[in-house]
Amino acid sequence: MALVDGDDDGTGNPFVSRRRVMRDSGLHWIDLELLLDVCLAASLLICVVVWTILYPYAVKTGHPEKILNGVSYCQHGANVLLLQLDFLATRHLVSKDALPLIMGWPSVYAVFAWIVHGTVAKGFWPYPFLELNTPWAPLWYGGLLAAHIMALILVMLLSKVKQKKQRAVTFTDQVEV
């Protein structure tokens, strides 16, 4: 499914007049806009986690260079900035249809981290809270899932605010004509 400009979506919204149509890409089960929704929410969450939890932890353990490097700045700073700019500069509205994907993403990442931990990087966890040998591990993993859902809800709320502002601008433009 994809949103196509210029067609009524049935909501009566004068600003967003789009409808969903099937693409012939063969990927009928996924929509690139849903992937953008997931990336937007996950990158925002990861940025917050890195700079509010992991960076202070790295400073406390005496290894801030693990966070303060060019790759980390790009992954955890520039990435979220560019995605947010793209979100704010376009008519894209975040959909609740991304919920299954946002729930699947931390699950897939956790399995990937377990495989890397057990095979390639023996004993290394990319995030200290992913360790399984603590009694808090189930709560951390549940919290990780809940945090992703909360990030999606936050981005959906930002989307609603953006939509209201766009409606106000469109209404003002129509009145002046």
PDB file of C-alpha atoms in Angstrom:
ATOM      1  CA  MET A   1       0.000   0.000   0.000  1.00  0.00           C
ATOM      2  CA  ALA A   2       1.164   3.506  -0.689  1.00  0.00           C
ATOM      3  CA  LEU A   3      -0.306   6.943  -0.264  1.00  0.00           C
ATOM      4  CA  VAL A   4      -0.840   8.809  -3.505  1.00  0.00           C
ATOM      5  CA  ASP A   5      -1.344  12.589  -3.515  1.00  0.00           C
ATOM      6  CA  GLY A   6      -4.366  14.119  -5.166  1.00  0.00           C
ATOM      7  CA  ASP A   7      -6.935  11.480  -4.256  1.00  0.00           C
ATOM      8  CA  ASP A   8      -9.468  11.638  -1.431  1.00  0.00           C
ATOM      9  CA  ASP A   9      -8.713   9.296   1.451  1.00  0.00           C
ATOM     10  CA  GLY A  10     -12.271   9.478   2.809  1.00  0.00           C
ATOM     11  CA  THR A  11     -11.398  11.377   5.984  1.00  0.00           C
ATOM     12  CA  GLY A  12     -12.625  14.730   4.743  1.00  0.00           C
ATOM     13  CA  ASN A  13      -9.275  16.267   5.598  1.00  0.00           C
ATOM     14  CA  PRO A  14      -8.718  19.159   3.144  1.00  0.00           C
ATOM     15  CA  PHE A  15      -4.943  19.144   3.600  1.00  0.00           C
ATOM     16  CA  VAL A  16      -4.118  15.488   3.297  1.00  0.00           C
ATOM     17  CA  SER A  17      -6.027  14.180   0.335  1.00  0.00           C
ATOM     18  CA  ARG A  18      -4.402  10.845  -0.293  1.00  0.00           C
ATOM     19  CA  ARG A  19      -5.513   7.273  -0.724  1.00  0.00           C
ATOM     20  CA  ARG A  20      -3.828   3.926  -0.343  1.00  0.00           C
ATOM     21  CA  VAL A  21      -3.059   1.942  -3.486  1.00  0.00           C
ATOM     22  CA  MET A  22      -1.179  -1.285  -4.062  1.00  0.00           C
ATOM     23  CA  ARG A  23       2.272  -1.043  -5.587  1.00  0.00           C
ATOM     24  CA  ASP A  24       3.523  -3.620  -8.055  1.00  0.00           C
ATOM     25  CA  SER A  25       6.866  -3.956  -6.253  1.00  0.00           C
ATOM     26  CA  GLY A  26       6.105  -7.439  -4.972  1.00  0.00           C
ATOM     27  CA  LEU A  27       6.474  -6.246  -1.380  1.00  0.00           C
ATOM     28  CA  HIS A  28       2.784  -5.989  -0.575  1.00  0.00           C
ATOM     29  CA  TRP A  29       3.351  -6.772   3.097  1.00  0.00           C
ATOM     30  CA  ILE A  30       5.498  -3.716   3.768  1.00  0.00           C
ATOM     31  CA  ASP A  31       5.323  -0.031   2.992  1.00  0.00           C
ATOM     32  CA  LEU A  32       8.316   2.274   2.854  1.00  0.00           C
ATOM     33  CA  GLU A  33       6.386   4.899   4.784  1.00  0.00           C
ATOM     34  CA  LEU A  34       5.935   2.396   7.612  1.00  0.00           C
ATOM     35  CA  LEU A  35       9.681   1.782   7.597  1.00  0.00           C
ATOM     36  CA  LEU A  36      10.201   5.529   7.853  1.00  0.00           C
ATOM     37  CA  ASP A  37       7.842   5.577  10.851  1.00  0.00           C
ATOM     38  CA  VAL A  38       9.884   2.833  12.528  1.00  0.00           C
ATOM     39  CA  CYS A  39      13.208   4.528  11.736  1.00  0.00           C
ATOM     40  CA  LEU A  40      11.918   7.851  13.007  1.00  0.00           C
ATOM     41  CA  ALA A  41      10.728   6.452  16.337  1.00  0.00           C
ATOM     42  CA  ALA A  42      13.678   4.096  16.855  1.00  0.00           C
ATOM     43  CA  SER A  43      16.314   6.706  16.013  1.00  0.00           C
ATOM     44  CA  LEU A  44      14.736   9.189  18.414  1.00  0.00           C
ATOM     45  CA  LEU A  45      14.685   6.572  21.177  1.00  0.00           C
ATOM     46  CA  ILE A  46      18.253   5.440  20.484  1.00  0.00           C
ATOM     47  CA  CYS A  47      19.512   9.022  20.530  1.00  0.00           C
ATOM     48  CA  VAL A  48      17.891   9.603  23.920  1.00  0.00           C
ATOM     49  CA  VAL A  49      19.260   6.320  25.325  1.00  0.00           C
ATOM     50  CA  VAL A  50      22.793   6.945  24.057  1.00  0.00           C
ATOM     51  CA  TRP A  51      23.101  10.482  25.379  1.00  0.00           C
ATOM     52  CA  THR A  52      21.167  10.087  28.662  1.00  0.00           C
ATOM     53  CA  ILE A  53      22.104   6.537  29.726  1.00  0.00           C
ATOM     54  CA  LEU A  54      25.094   5.190  27.801  1.00  0.00           C
ATOM     55  CA  TYR A  55      27.233   8.328  27.696  1.00  0.00           C
ATOM     56  CA  PRO A  56      27.033   8.925  31.481  1.00  0.00           C
ATOM     57  CA  TYR A  57      27.749   5.189  31.986  1.00  0.00           C
ATOM     58  CA  ALA A  58      30.802   5.413  29.695  1.00  0.00           C
ATOM     59  CA  VAL A  59      32.075   8.468  31.584  1.00  0.00           C
ATOM     60  CA  LYS A  60      31.519   6.676  34.902  1.00  0.00           C
ATOM     61  CA  THR A  61      33.495   3.631  33.739  1.00  0.00           C
ATOM     62  CA  GLY A  62      36.259   5.846  32.338  1.00  0.00           C
ATOM     63  CA  HIS A  63      35.677   5.144  28.640  1.00  0.00           C
ATOM     64  CA  PRO A  64      33.844   8.151  27.142  1.00  0.00           C
ATOM     65  CA  GLU A  65      35.751   7.619  23.878  1.00  0.00           C
ATOM     66  CA  LYS A  66      33.414   4.691  23.166  1.00  0.00           C
ATOM     67  CA  ILE A  67      30.608   7.229  22.725  1.00  0.00           C
ATOM     68  CA  LEU A  68      32.548  10.349  21.707  1.00  0.00           C
ATOM     69  CA  ASN A  69      33.716   9.382  18.218  1.00  0.00           C
ATOM     70  CA  GLY A  70      32.748  10.224  14.658  1.00  0.00           C
ATOM     71  CA  VAL A  71      30.784   7.050  14.026  1.00  0.00           C
ATOM     72  CA  SER A  72      28.740   7.533  17.184  1.00  0.00           C
ATOM     73  CA  TYR A  73      28.047  11.171  16.331  1.00  0.00           C
ATOM     74  CA  CYS A  74      26.719  10.078  12.919  1.00  0.00           C
ATOM     75  CA  GLN A  75      24.723   7.121  14.256  1.00  0.00           C
ATOM     76  CA  HIS A  76      23.279   8.770  17.339  1.00  0.00           C
ATOM     77  CA  GLY A  77      23.148  12.452  16.448  1.00  0.00           C
ATOM     78  CA  ALA A  78      23.224  13.290  12.755  1.00  0.00           C
ATOM     79  CA  ASN A  79      20.967  10.350  11.922  1.00  0.00           C
ATOM     80  CA  VAL A  80      18.135  11.472  14.191  1.00  0.00           C
ATOM     81  CA  LEU A  81      18.583  15.099  13.157  1.00  0.00           C
ATOM     82  CA  LEU A  82      18.253  14.281   9.441  1.00  0.00           C
ATOM     83  CA  LEU A  83      15.258  12.002   9.981  1.00  0.00           C
ATOM     84  CA  GLN A  84      13.501  14.657  12.073  1.00  0.00           C
ATOM     85  CA  LEU A  85      14.240  17.329   9.451  1.00  0.00           C
ATOM     86  CA  ASP A  86      12.811  15.064   6.752  1.00  0.00           C
ATOM     87  CA  PHE A  87       9.729  14.437   8.885  1.00  0.00           C
ATOM     88  CA  LEU A  88       9.179  18.143   9.550  1.00  0.00           C
ATOM     89  CA  ALA A  89       9.807  19.215   5.945  1.00  0.00           C
ATOM     90  CA  THR A  90       7.368  16.790   4.310  1.00  0.00           C
ATOM     91  CA  ARG A  91       3.675  15.989   4.524  1.00  0.00           C
ATOM     92  CA  HIS A  92       4.434  12.550   5.954  1.00  0.00           C
ATOM     93  CA  LEU A  93       2.143  11.579   8.826  1.00  0.00           C
ATOM     94  CA  VAL A  94       3.116   8.726  11.126  1.00  0.00           C
ATOM     95  CA  SER A  95       0.680   5.826  11.083  1.00  0.00           C
ATOM     96  CA  LYS A  96      -0.328   3.428  13.838  1.00  0.00           C
ATOM     97  CA  ASP A  97       0.099   0.715  11.212  1.00  0.00           C
ATOM     98  CA  ALA A  98       3.806   0.792  12.133  1.00  0.00           C
ATOM     99  CA  LEU A  99       3.070  -0.707  15.573  1.00  0.00           C
ATOM    100  CA  PRO A 100       3.795  -4.352  14.608  1.00  0.00           C
ATOM    101  CA  LEU A 101       7.053  -3.297  12.964  1.00  0.00           C
ATOM    102  CA  ILE A 102       8.136  -1.160  15.923  1.00  0.00           C
ATOM    103  CA  MET A 103       7.437  -4.135  18.198  1.00  0.00           C
ATOM    104  CA  GLY A 104       9.349  -6.482  15.923  1.00  0.00           C
ATOM    105  CA  TRP A 105      12.416  -4.272  15.578  1.00  0.00           C
ATOM    106  CA  PRO A 106      13.750  -4.585  19.169  1.00  0.00           C
ATOM    107  CA  SER A 107      12.985  -8.311  19.078  1.00  0.00           C
ATOM    108  CA  VAL A 108      15.007  -8.813  15.898  1.00  0.00           C
ATOM    109  CA  TYR A 109      17.806  -6.627  17.275  1.00  0.00           C
ATOM    110  CA  ALA A 110      17.892  -8.605  20.538  1.00  0.00           C
ATOM    111  CA  VAL A 111      18.210 -11.911  18.664  1.00  0.00           C
ATOM    112  CA  PHE A 112      20.947 -10.386  16.473  1.00  0.00           C
ATOM    113  CA  ALA A 113      22.801  -9.156  19.600  1.00  0.00           C
ATOM    114  CA  TRP A 114      22.529 -12.611  21.194  1.00  0.00           C
ATOM    115  CA  ILE A 115      23.981 -14.251  18.068  1.00  0.00           C
ATOM    116  CA  VAL A 116      26.847 -11.739  17.865  1.00  0.00           C
ATOM    117  CA  HIS A 117      27.473 -12.113  21.611  1.00  0.00           C
ATOM    118  CA  GLY A 118      27.602 -15.899  21.370  1.00  0.00           C
ATOM    119  CA  THR A 119      29.658 -16.234  18.188  1.00  0.00           C
ATOM    120  CA  VAL A 120      31.708 -13.295  16.949  1.00  0.00           C
ATOM    121  CA  ALA A 121      32.168 -11.023  19.962  1.00  0.00           C
ATOM    122  CA  LYS A 122      32.363 -13.504  22.812  1.00  0.00           C
ATOM    123  CA  GLY A 123      31.322 -11.759  26.009  1.00  0.00           C
ATOM    124  CA  PHE A 124      30.634  -8.361  24.412  1.00  0.00           C
ATOM    125  CA  TRP A 125      27.228  -6.691  24.613  1.00  0.00           C
ATOM    126  CA  PRO A 126      26.656  -3.515  22.580  1.00  0.00           C
ATOM    127  CA  TYR A 127      24.568  -2.122  25.442  1.00  0.00           C
ATOM    128  CA  PRO A 128      25.200  -3.035  29.085  1.00  0.00           C
ATOM    129  CA  PHE A 129      21.501  -3.574  29.787  1.00  0.00           C
ATOM    130  CA  LEU A 130      21.293  -6.413  27.225  1.00  0.00           C
ATOM    131  CA  GLU A 131      23.268  -8.796  29.459  1.00  0.00           C
ATOM    132  CA  LEU A 132      21.259 -11.919  30.200  1.00  0.00           C
ATOM    133  CA  ASN A 133      23.042 -12.982  33.392  1.00  0.00           C
ATOM    134  CA  THR A 134      21.349 -10.371  35.592  1.00  0.00           C
ATOM    135  CA  PRO A 135      18.020 -10.871  37.357  1.00  0.00           C
ATOM    136  CA  TRP A 136      16.805  -7.641  35.744  1.00  0.00           C
ATOM    137  CA  ALA A 137      17.259  -8.888  32.158  1.00  0.00           C
ATOM    138  CA  PRO A 138      13.548  -9.682  31.540  1.00  0.00           C
ATOM    139  CA  LEU A 139      12.579  -6.223  32.797  1.00  0.00           C
ATOM    140  CA  TRP A 140      15.207  -4.561  30.589  1.00  0.00           C
ATOM    141  CA  TYR A 141      13.978  -6.417  27.509  1.00  0.00           C
ATOM    142  CA  GLY A 142      10.343  -5.663  28.352  1.00  0.00           C
ATOM    143  CA  GLY A 143      11.302  -2.046  28.979  1.00  0.00           C
ATOM    144  CA  LEU A 144      13.096  -1.934  25.643  1.00  0.00           C
ATOM    145  CA  LEU A 145       9.931  -3.070  23.887  1.00  0.00           C
ATOM    146  CA  ALA A 146       7.779  -0.610  25.861  1.00  0.00           C
ATOM    147  CA  ALA A 147      10.223   2.233  25.130  1.00  0.00           C
ATOM    148  CA  HIS A 148       9.964   1.562  21.385  1.00  0.00           C
ATOM    149  CA  ILE A 149       6.173   1.661  21.598  1.00  0.00           C
ATOM    150  CA  MET A 150       6.329   4.911  23.594  1.00  0.00           C
ATOM    151  CA  ALA A 151       8.700   6.398  21.001  1.00  0.00           C
ATOM    152  CA  LEU A 152       6.210   5.538  18.247  1.00  0.00           C
ATOM    153  CA  ILE A 153       3.402   7.139  20.263  1.00  0.00           C
ATOM    154  CA  LEU A 154       5.535  10.267  20.753  1.00  0.00           C
ATOM    155  CA  VAL A 155       6.243  10.490  17.024  1.00  0.00           C
ATOM    156  CA  MET A 156       2.533   9.959  16.301  1.00  0.00           C
ATOM    157  CA  LEU A 157       1.724  12.859  18.650  1.00  0.00           C
ATOM    158  CA  LEU A 158       4.316  15.020  16.892  1.00  0.00           C
ATOM    159  CA  SER A 159       2.643  14.014  13.643  1.00  0.00           C
ATOM    160  CA  LYS A 160      -0.749  15.172  14.956  1.00  0.00           C
ATOM    161  CA  VAL A 161       0.742  18.526  16.002  1.00  0.00           C
ATOM    162  CA  LYS A 162       2.354  18.881  12.584  1.00  0.00           C
ATOM    163  CA  GLN A 163      -0.946  18.057  10.874  1.00  0.00           C
ATOM    164  CA  LYS A 164      -2.813  20.698  12.915  1.00  0.00           C
ATOM    165  CA  LYS A 165      -0.201  23.336  12.074  1.00  0.00           C
ATOM    166  CA  GLN A 166      -0.356  22.379   8.385  1.00  0.00           C
ATOM    167  CA  ARG A 167      -4.154  22.658   8.433  1.00  0.00           C
ATOM    168  CA  ALA A 168      -3.912  26.110  10.010  1.00  0.00           C
ATOM    169  CA  VAL A 169      -1.428  27.258   7.367  1.00  0.00           C
ATOM    170  CA  THR A 170      -3.573  25.836   4.563  1.00  0.00           C
ATOM    171  CA  PHE A 171      -6.729  27.449   5.972  1.00  0.00           C
ATOM    172  CA  THR A 172      -4.964  30.821   6.288  1.00  0.00           C
ATOM    173  CA  ASP A 173      -3.731  30.550   2.689  1.00  0.00           C
ATOM    174  CA  GLN A 174      -7.254  29.771   1.457  1.00  0.00           C
ATOM    175  CA  VAL A 175      -8.772  32.711   3.358  1.00  0.00           C
ATOM    176  CA  GLU A 176      -6.264  35.188   1.882  1.00  0.00           C
ATOM    177  CA  VAL A 177      -7.094  34.158  -1.694  1.00  0.00           C
TER     178      VAL A 177
END
